[in-house]
Short mmCIF file of C-alpha atoms (C1' of nucleotides) in Angstrom, two decimals:
data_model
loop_
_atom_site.label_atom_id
_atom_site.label_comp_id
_atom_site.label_asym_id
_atom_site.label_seq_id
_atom_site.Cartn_x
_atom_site.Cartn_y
_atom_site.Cartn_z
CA UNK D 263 -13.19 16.61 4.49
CA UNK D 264 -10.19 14.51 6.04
CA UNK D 265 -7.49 15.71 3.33
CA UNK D 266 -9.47 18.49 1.13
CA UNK D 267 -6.60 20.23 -0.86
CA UNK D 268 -5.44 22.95 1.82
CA UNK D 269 -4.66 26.31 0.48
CA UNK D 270 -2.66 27.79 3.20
CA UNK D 271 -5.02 30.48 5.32
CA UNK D 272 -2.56 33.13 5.76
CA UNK D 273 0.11 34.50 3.64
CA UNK D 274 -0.75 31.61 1.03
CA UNK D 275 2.52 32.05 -0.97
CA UNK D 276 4.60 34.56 0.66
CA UNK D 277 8.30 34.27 1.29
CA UNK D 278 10.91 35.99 3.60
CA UNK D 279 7.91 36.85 6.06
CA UNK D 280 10.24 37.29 9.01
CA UNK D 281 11.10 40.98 8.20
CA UNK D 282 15.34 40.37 10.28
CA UNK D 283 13.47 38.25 13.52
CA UNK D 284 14.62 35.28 14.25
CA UNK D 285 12.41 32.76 12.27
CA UNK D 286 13.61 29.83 14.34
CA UNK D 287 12.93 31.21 17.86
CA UNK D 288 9.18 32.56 16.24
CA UNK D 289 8.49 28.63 15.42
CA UNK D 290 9.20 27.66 18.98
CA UNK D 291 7.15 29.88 20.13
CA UNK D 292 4.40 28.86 18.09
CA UNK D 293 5.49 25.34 18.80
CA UNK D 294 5.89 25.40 22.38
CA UNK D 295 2.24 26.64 22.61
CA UNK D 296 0.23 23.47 20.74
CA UNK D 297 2.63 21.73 23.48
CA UNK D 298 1.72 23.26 26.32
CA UNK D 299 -1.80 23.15 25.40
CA UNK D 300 -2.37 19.80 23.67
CA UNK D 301 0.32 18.45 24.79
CA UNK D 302 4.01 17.32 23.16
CA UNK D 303 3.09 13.68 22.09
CA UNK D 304 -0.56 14.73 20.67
CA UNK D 305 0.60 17.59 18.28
CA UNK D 306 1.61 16.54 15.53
CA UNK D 307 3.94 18.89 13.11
CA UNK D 308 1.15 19.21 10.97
CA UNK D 309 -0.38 21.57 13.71
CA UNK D 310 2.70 23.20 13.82
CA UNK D 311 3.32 23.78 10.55
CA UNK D 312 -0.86 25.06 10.38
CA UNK D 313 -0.21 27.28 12.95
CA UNK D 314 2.66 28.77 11.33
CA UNK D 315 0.98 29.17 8.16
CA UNK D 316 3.73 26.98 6.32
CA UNK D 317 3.69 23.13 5.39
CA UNK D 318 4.92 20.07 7.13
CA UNK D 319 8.47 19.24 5.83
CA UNK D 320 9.32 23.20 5.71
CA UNK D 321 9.71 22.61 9.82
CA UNK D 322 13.02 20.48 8.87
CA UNK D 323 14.88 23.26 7.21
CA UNK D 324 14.59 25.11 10.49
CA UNK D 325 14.71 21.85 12.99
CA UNK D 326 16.48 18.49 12.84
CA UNK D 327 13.09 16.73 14.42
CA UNK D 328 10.24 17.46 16.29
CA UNK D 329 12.16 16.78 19.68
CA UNK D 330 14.70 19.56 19.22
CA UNK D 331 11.88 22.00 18.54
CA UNK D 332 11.20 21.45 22.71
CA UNK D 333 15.15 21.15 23.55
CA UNK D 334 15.54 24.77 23.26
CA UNK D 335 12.32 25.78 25.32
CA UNK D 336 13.63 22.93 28.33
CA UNK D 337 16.92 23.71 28.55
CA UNK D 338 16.21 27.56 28.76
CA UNK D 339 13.95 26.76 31.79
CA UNK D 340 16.51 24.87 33.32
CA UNK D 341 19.56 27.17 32.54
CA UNK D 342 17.17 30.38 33.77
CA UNK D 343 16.03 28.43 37.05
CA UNK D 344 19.91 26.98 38.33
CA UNK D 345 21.49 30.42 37.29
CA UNK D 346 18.31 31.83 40.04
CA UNK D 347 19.44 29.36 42.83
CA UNK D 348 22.22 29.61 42.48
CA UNK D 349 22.77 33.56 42.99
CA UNK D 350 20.14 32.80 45.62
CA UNK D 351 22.45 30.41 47.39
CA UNK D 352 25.65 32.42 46.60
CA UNK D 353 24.06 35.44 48.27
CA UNK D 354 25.01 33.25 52.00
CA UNK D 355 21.56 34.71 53.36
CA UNK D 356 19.53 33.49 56.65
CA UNK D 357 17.99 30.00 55.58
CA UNK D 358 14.61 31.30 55.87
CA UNK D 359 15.57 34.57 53.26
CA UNK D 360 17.31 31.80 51.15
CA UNK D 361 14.18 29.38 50.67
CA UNK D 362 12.10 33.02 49.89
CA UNK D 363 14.76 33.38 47.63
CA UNK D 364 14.24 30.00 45.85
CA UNK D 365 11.07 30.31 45.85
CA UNK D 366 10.68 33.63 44.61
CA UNK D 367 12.89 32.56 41.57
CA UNK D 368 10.86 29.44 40.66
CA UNK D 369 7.46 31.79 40.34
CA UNK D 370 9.50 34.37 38.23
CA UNK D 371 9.63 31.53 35.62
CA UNK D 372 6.06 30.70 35.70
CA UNK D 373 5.70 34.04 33.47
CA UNK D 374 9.36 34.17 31.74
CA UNK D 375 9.17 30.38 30.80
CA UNK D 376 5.19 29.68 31.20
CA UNK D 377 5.61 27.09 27.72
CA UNK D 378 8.11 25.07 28.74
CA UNK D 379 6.35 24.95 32.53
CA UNK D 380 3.12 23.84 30.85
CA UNK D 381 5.08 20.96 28.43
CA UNK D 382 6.99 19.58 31.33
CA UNK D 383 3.55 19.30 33.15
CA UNK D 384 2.44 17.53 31.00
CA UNK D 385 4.85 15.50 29.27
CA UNK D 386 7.11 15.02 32.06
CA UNK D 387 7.79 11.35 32.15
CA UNK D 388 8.84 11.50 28.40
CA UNK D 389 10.53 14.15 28.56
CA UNK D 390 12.94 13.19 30.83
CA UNK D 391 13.46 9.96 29.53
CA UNK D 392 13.93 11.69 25.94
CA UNK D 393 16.82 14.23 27.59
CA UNK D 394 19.07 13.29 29.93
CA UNK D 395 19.80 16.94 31.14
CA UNK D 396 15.99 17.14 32.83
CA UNK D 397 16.94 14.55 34.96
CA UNK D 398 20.80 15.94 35.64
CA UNK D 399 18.97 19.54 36.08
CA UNK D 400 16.73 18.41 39.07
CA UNK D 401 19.01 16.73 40.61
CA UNK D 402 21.21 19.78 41.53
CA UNK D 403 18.04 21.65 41.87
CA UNK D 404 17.30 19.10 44.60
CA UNK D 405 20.77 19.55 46.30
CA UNK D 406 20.51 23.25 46.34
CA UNK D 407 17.03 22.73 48.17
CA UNK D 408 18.20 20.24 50.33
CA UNK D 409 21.22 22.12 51.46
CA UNK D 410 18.80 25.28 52.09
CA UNK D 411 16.34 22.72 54.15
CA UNK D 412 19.11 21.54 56.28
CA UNK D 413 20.91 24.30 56.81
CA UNK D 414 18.15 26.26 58.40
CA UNK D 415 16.94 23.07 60.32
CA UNK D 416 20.43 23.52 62.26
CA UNK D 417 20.18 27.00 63.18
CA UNK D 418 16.95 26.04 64.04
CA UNK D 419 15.06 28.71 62.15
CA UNK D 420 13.02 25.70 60.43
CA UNK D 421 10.74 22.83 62.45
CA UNK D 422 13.30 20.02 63.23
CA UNK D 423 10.36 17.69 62.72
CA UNK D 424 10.28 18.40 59.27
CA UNK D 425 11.41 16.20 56.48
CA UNK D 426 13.27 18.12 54.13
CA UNK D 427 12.85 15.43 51.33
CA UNK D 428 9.25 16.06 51.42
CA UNK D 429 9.14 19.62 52.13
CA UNK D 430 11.44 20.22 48.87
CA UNK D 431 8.92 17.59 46.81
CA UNK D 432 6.10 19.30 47.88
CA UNK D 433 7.20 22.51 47.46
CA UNK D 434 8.31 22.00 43.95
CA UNK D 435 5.03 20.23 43.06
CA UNK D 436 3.09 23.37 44.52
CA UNK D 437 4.83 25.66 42.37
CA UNK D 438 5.34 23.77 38.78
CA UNK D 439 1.53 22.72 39.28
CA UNK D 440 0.83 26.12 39.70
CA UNK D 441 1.60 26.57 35.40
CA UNK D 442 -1.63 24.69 34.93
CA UNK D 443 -3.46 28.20 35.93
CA UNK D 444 -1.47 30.60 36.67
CA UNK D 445 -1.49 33.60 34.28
CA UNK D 446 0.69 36.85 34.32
CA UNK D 447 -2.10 39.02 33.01
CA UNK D 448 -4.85 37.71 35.57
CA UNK D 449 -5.56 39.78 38.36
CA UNK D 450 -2.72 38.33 40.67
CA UNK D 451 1.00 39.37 39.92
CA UNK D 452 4.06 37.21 39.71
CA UNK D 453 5.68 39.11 42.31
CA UNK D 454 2.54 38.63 44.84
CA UNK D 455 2.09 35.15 44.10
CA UNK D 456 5.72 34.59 45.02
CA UNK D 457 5.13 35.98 48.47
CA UNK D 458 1.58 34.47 48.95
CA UNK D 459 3.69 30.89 48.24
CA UNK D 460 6.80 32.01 50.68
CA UNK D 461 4.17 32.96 53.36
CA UNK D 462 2.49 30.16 52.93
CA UNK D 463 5.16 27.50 52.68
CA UNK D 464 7.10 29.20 55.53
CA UNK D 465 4.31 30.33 58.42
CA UNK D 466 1.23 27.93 56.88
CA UNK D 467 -2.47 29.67 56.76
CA UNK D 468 -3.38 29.33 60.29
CA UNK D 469 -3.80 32.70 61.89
CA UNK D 470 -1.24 33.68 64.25
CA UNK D 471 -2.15 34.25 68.47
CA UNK V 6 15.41 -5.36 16.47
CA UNK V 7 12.14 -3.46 15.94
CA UNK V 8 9.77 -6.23 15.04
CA UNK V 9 10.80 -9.57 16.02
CA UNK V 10 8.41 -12.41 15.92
CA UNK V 11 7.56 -11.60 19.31
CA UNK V 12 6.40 -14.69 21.54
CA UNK V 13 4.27 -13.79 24.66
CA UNK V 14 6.55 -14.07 27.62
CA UNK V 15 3.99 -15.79 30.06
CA UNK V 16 1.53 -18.04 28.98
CA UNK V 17 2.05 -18.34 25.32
CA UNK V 18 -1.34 -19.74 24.59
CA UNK V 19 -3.23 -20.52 27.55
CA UNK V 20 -6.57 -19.77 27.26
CA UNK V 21 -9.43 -19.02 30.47
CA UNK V 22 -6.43 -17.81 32.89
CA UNK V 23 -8.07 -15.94 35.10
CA UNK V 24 -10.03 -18.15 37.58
CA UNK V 25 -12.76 -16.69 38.43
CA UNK V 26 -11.13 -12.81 38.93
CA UNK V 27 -12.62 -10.20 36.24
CA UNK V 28 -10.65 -10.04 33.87
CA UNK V 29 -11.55 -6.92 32.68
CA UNK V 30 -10.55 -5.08 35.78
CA UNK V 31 -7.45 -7.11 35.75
CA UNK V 32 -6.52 -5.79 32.21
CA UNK V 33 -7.45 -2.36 33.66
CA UNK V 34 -4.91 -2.95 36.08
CA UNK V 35 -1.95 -3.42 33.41
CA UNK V 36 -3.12 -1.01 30.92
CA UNK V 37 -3.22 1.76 34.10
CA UNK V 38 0.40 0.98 34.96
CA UNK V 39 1.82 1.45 31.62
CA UNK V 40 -0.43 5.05 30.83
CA UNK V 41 0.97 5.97 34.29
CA UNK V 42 4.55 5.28 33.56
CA UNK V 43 4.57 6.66 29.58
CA UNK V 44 1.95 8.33 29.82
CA UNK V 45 -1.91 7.68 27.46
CA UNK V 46 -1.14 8.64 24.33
CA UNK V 47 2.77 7.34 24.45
CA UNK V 48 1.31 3.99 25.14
CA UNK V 49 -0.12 1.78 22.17
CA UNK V 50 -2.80 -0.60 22.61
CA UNK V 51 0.23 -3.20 21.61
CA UNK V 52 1.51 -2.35 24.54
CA UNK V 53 -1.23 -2.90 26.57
CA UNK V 54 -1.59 -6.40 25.25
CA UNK V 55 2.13 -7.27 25.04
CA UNK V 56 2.10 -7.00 28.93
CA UNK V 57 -0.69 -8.36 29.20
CA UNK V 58 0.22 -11.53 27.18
CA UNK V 59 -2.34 -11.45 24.19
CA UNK V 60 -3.09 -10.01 20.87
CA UNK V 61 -3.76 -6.06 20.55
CA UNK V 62 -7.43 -7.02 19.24
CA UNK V 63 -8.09 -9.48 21.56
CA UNK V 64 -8.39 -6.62 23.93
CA UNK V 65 -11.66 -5.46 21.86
CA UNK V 66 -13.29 -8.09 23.02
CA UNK V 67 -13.14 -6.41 26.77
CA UNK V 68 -13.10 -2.99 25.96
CA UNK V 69 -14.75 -0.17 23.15
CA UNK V 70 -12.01 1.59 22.87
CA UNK V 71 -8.52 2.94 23.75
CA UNK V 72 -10.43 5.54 25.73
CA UNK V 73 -12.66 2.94 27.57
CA UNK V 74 -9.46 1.51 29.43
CA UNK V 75 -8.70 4.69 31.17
CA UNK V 76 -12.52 5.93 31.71
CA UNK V 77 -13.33 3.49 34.62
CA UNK V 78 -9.57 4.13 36.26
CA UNK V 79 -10.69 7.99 36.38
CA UNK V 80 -14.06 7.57 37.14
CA UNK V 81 -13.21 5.54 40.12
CA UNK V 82 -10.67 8.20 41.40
CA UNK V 83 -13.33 11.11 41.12
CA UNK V 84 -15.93 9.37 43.28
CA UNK V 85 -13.75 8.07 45.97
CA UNK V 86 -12.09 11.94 46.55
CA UNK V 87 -15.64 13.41 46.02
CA UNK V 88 -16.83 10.57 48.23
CA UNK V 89 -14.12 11.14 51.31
CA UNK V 90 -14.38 15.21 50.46
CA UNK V 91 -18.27 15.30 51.29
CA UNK V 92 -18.02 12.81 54.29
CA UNK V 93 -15.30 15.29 56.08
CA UNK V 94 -17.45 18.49 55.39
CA UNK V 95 -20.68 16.57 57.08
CA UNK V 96 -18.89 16.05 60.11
CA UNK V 97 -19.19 20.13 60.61
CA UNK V 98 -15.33 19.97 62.95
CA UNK V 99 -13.81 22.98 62.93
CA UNK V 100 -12.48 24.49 59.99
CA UNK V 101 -8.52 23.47 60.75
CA UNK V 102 -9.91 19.82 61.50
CA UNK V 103 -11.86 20.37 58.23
CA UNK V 104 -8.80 21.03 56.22
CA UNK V 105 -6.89 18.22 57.96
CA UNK V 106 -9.84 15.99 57.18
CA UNK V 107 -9.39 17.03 53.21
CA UNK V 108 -5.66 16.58 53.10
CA UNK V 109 -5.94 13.39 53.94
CA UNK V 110 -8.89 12.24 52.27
CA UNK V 111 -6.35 13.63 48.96
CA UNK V 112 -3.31 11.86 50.30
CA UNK V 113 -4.73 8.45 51.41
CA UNK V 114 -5.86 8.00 47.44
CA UNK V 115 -2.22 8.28 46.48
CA UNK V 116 -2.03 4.65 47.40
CA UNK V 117 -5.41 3.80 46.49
CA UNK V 118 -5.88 5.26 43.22
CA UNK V 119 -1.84 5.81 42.20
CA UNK V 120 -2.55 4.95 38.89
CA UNK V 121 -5.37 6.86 38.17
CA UNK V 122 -3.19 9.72 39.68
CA UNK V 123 0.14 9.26 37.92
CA UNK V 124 -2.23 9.34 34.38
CA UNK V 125 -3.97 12.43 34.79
CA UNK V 126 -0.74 13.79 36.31
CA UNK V 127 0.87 12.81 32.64
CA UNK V 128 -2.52 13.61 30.02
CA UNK V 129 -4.28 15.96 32.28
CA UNK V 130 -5.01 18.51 29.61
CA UNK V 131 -6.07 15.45 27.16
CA UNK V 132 -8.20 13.58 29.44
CA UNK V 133 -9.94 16.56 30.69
CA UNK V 134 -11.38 17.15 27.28
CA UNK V 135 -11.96 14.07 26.21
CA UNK V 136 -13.62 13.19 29.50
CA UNK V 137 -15.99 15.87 30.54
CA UNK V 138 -16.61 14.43 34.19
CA UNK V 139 -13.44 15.14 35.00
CA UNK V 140 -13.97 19.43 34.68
CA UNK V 141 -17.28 18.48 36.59
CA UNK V 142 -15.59 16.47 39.77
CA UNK V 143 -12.90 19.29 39.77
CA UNK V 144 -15.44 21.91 39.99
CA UNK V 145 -17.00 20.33 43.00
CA UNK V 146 -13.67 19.77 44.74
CA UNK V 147 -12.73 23.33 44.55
CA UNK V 148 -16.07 24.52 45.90
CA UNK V 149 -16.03 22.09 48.86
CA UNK V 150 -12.03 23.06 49.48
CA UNK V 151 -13.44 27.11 49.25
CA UNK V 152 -16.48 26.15 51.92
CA UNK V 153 -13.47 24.79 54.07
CA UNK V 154 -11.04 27.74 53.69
CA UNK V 155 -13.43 30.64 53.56
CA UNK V 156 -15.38 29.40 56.88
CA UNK V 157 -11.82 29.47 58.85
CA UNK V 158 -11.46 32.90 57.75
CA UNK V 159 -14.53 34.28 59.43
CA UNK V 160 -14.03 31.76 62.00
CA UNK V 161 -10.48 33.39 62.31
CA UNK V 162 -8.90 30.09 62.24
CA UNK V 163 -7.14 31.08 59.28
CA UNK V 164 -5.28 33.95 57.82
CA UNK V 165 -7.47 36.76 56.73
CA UNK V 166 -4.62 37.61 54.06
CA UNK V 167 -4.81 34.48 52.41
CA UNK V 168 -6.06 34.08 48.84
CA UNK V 169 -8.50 31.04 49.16
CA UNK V 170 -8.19 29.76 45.74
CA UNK V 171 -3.87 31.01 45.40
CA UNK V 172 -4.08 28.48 48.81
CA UNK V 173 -6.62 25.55 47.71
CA UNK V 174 -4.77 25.27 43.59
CA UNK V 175 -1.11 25.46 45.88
CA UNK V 176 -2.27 22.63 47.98
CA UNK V 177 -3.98 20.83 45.22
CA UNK V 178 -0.82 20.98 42.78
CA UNK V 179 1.02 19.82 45.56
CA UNK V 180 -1.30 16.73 46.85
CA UNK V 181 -1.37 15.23 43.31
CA UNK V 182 2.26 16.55 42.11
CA UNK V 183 3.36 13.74 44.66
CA UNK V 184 1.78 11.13 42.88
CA UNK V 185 4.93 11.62 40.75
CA UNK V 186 7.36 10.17 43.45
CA UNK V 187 4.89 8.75 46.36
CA UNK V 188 5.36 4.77 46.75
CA UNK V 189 3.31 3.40 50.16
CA UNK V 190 5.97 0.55 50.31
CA UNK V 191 8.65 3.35 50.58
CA UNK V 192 9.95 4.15 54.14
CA UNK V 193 6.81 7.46 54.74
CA UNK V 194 3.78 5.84 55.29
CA UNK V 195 0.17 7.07 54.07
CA UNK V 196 -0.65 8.40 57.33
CA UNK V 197 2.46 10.10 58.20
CA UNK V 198 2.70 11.86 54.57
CA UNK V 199 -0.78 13.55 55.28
CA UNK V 200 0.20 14.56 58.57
CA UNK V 201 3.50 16.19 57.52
CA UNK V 202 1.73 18.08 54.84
CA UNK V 203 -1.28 18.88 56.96
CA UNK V 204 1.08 20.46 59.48
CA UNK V 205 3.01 21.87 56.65
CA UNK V 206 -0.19 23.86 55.17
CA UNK V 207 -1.78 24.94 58.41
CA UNK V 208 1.32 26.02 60.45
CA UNK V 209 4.31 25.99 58.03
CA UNK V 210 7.83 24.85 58.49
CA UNK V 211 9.11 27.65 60.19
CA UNK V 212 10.39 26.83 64.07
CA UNK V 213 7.30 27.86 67.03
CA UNK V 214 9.22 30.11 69.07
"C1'" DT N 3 24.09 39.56 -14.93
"C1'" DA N 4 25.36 35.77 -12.35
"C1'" DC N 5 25.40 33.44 -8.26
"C1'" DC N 6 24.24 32.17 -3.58
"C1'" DC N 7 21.43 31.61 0.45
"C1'" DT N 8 17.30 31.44 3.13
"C1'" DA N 9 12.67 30.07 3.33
"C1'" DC N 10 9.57 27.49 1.56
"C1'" DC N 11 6.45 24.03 -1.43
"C1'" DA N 12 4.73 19.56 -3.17
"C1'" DA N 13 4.95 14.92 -3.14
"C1'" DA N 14 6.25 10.75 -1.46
"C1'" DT N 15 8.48 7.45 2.09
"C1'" DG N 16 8.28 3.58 5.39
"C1'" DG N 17 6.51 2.75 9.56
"C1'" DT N 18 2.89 2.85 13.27
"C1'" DT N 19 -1.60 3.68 14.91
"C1'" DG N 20 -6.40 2.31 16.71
"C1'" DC N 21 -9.57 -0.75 15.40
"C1'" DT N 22 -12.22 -4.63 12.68
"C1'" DT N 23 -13.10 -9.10 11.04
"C1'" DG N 24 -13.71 -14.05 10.89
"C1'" DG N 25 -12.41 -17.97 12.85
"C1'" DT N 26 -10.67 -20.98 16.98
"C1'" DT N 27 -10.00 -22.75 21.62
"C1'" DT N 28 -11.65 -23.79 26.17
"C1'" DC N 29 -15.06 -24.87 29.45
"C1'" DA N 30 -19.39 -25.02 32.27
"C1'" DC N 31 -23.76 -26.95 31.90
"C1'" DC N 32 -27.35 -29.79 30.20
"C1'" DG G 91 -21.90 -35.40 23.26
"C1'" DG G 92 -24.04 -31.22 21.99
"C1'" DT G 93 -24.66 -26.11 22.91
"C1'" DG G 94 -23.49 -21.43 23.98
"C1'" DA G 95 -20.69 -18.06 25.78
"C1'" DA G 96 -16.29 -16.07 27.04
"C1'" DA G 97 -11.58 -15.39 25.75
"C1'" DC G 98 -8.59 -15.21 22.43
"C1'" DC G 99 -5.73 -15.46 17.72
"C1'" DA G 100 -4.16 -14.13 13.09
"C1'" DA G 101 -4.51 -11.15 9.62
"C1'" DG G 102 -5.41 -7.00 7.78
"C1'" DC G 103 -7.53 -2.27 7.14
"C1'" DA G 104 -7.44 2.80 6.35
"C1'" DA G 105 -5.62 6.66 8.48
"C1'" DC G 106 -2.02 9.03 10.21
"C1'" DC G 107 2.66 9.77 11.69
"C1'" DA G 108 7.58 12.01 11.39
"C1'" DT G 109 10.73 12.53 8.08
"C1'" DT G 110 13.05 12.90 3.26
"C1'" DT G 111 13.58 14.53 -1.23
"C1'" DG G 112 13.99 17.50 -5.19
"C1'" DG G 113 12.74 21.64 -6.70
"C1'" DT G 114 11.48 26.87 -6.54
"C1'" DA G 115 10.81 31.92 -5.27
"C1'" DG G 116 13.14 35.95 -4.20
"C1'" DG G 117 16.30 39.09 -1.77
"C1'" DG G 118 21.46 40.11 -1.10
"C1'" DT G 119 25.91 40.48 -2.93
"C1'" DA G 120 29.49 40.71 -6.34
#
DNA sequence: TACCCTACCAAATGGTTGCTTGGTTTCACC
DNA sequence: GGTGAAACCAAGCAACCATTTGGTAGGGTA
């Protein structure tokens, strides 16, 4: 039962399956969803390769290890989310449009990058230890926030009382949390989730007088 | 480098240290710290008992299993929210006190429980099948945070607009996302952390006019 | 036909994992 | 000074891990 002698389930022998697709990016995919949903430290590439229907050691002529099969999916997020803020930021808007902004462009991800949301939930400690740009990446992410924060505090469209530090930690929480349910094809939309967050985070769910 | 004839860096062989403490819950202690900071499955029972300054299977003699070491830091998380969750809905306040009352029954366990939090923050997806309770507990927070939200709707306390469970999983993610950064001997205390993201929820960070 | 190149297989590698076993030390209590 | 229990050590187990290696099938190109 532990090692019977496993005959492939699909495609048992077939060869040059990816009719001109990328092969690699198909892998990641397949990859990047065990990761999400196990976890990156409890799949092994044994579930990989199963899922892909090929065997263990064929994973290394596409990959150098199993780390730099979730380098690709991370630093996508990362390069998709900055590139957001920072059109948000560039667009010199009122500080409370600007935080919709940023806002609105971390939800987008939650459908166009849901995998590497879900592995970062989970495996975010490692991760970031593993690959220095996760760390680099939040902290500008942080400054853009923080400048955002601040700057609307002064023209005193946001609460003075309120600590920007926080509000940016809690904010960001809220949202990347949010990958642990959140599904494009459910019955709420990206685009209305964004503004139920920006409503929320901005004018809080006490009814106005 | 790798192996090195490792000698216990604190009491190389004394034997009957703990006077008169349980030593189980003290182990509990050290294991919890290191599955909070790599993360359960990243950390190795060799770990465990490398910090803790004996032999990997002398820590058989406390514990079942791997599993076991974790199962009472979870458990004891679960009751006290649960616990603090049904004594604020008993006191029948008014739904905005209500809400206040669960945001800071969720935020005073950041310092009591922070372990517990940072691992299922890290193995959420793991634990949560491996320990059924865990689906259970949730299942009775979420119904006691929907009693909460949906009575200050009809009260009109709250926002009729608002999604009750987009607004309970936003304030959720972001209660136990700051488990990630959250230290009680930091400058923001306990208290004032639940009150800036009790005022946060209910009325937002947008300036009163 | 001859030759690459991509995609893959099959088998094995050294190392690590959670856990078990059998024996040893320490100490309170009688 | 003998007994029993708690705490621990030292050694080792089978299973599993990521990774390496050498070889092969088959389409594209010359």
């Amino acid at each position: 039962m532990t090692s019977a002698p496993v005959t492939p389930p699909a495609k048992p022998n077939g060869r040059r399956r990816s009719s001109g697709v990328d092969r690699r990016s198909e892998l990641i995919q397949i990859a990047g969803q065990l990761f999400a949903d196990k976890g990156f430290l409890a799949t092994t590439i044994r579930d990989v390769a199963d899922a892909a229907g090929i065997q263990s050691g064929s994973l290394y002529h596409h990959f150098t290890s199993k780390e730099s099969m979730v380098e690709e999916l991370l630093g996508d997020y990362w390069t998709k989310l900055l590139d957001g803020y920072r059109a948000v930021v560039s667009a010199e808007l009122e500080a409370t449009e600007s935080a919709r902004g940023l806002i609105r462009a971390s939800v987008r991800l939650l459908d166009e990058c849901r995998l590497a949301l879900g592995v970062m939930l989970n495996d975010w400690n490692y991760l970031s230890e593993t690959f220095p740009f996760m760390e680099e990446s939040l902290r500008e992410c942080q400054s853009i926030w923080l400048g955002v924060l601040e700057r609307g505090i002064e023209s005193g469209e946001f609460d003075a009382s309120m600590d920007p530090v926080i509000t940016y930690r809690t904010i960001m929480a809220a949202v990347s949390g949010t990958a642990r349910w959140f599904s494009p094809s459910g019955k709420v939309s990206v685009d209305e989730l964004a503004d139920d967050m920006a409503a929320m985070f901005l004018d809080g769910m006490r009814a106005r007088p």
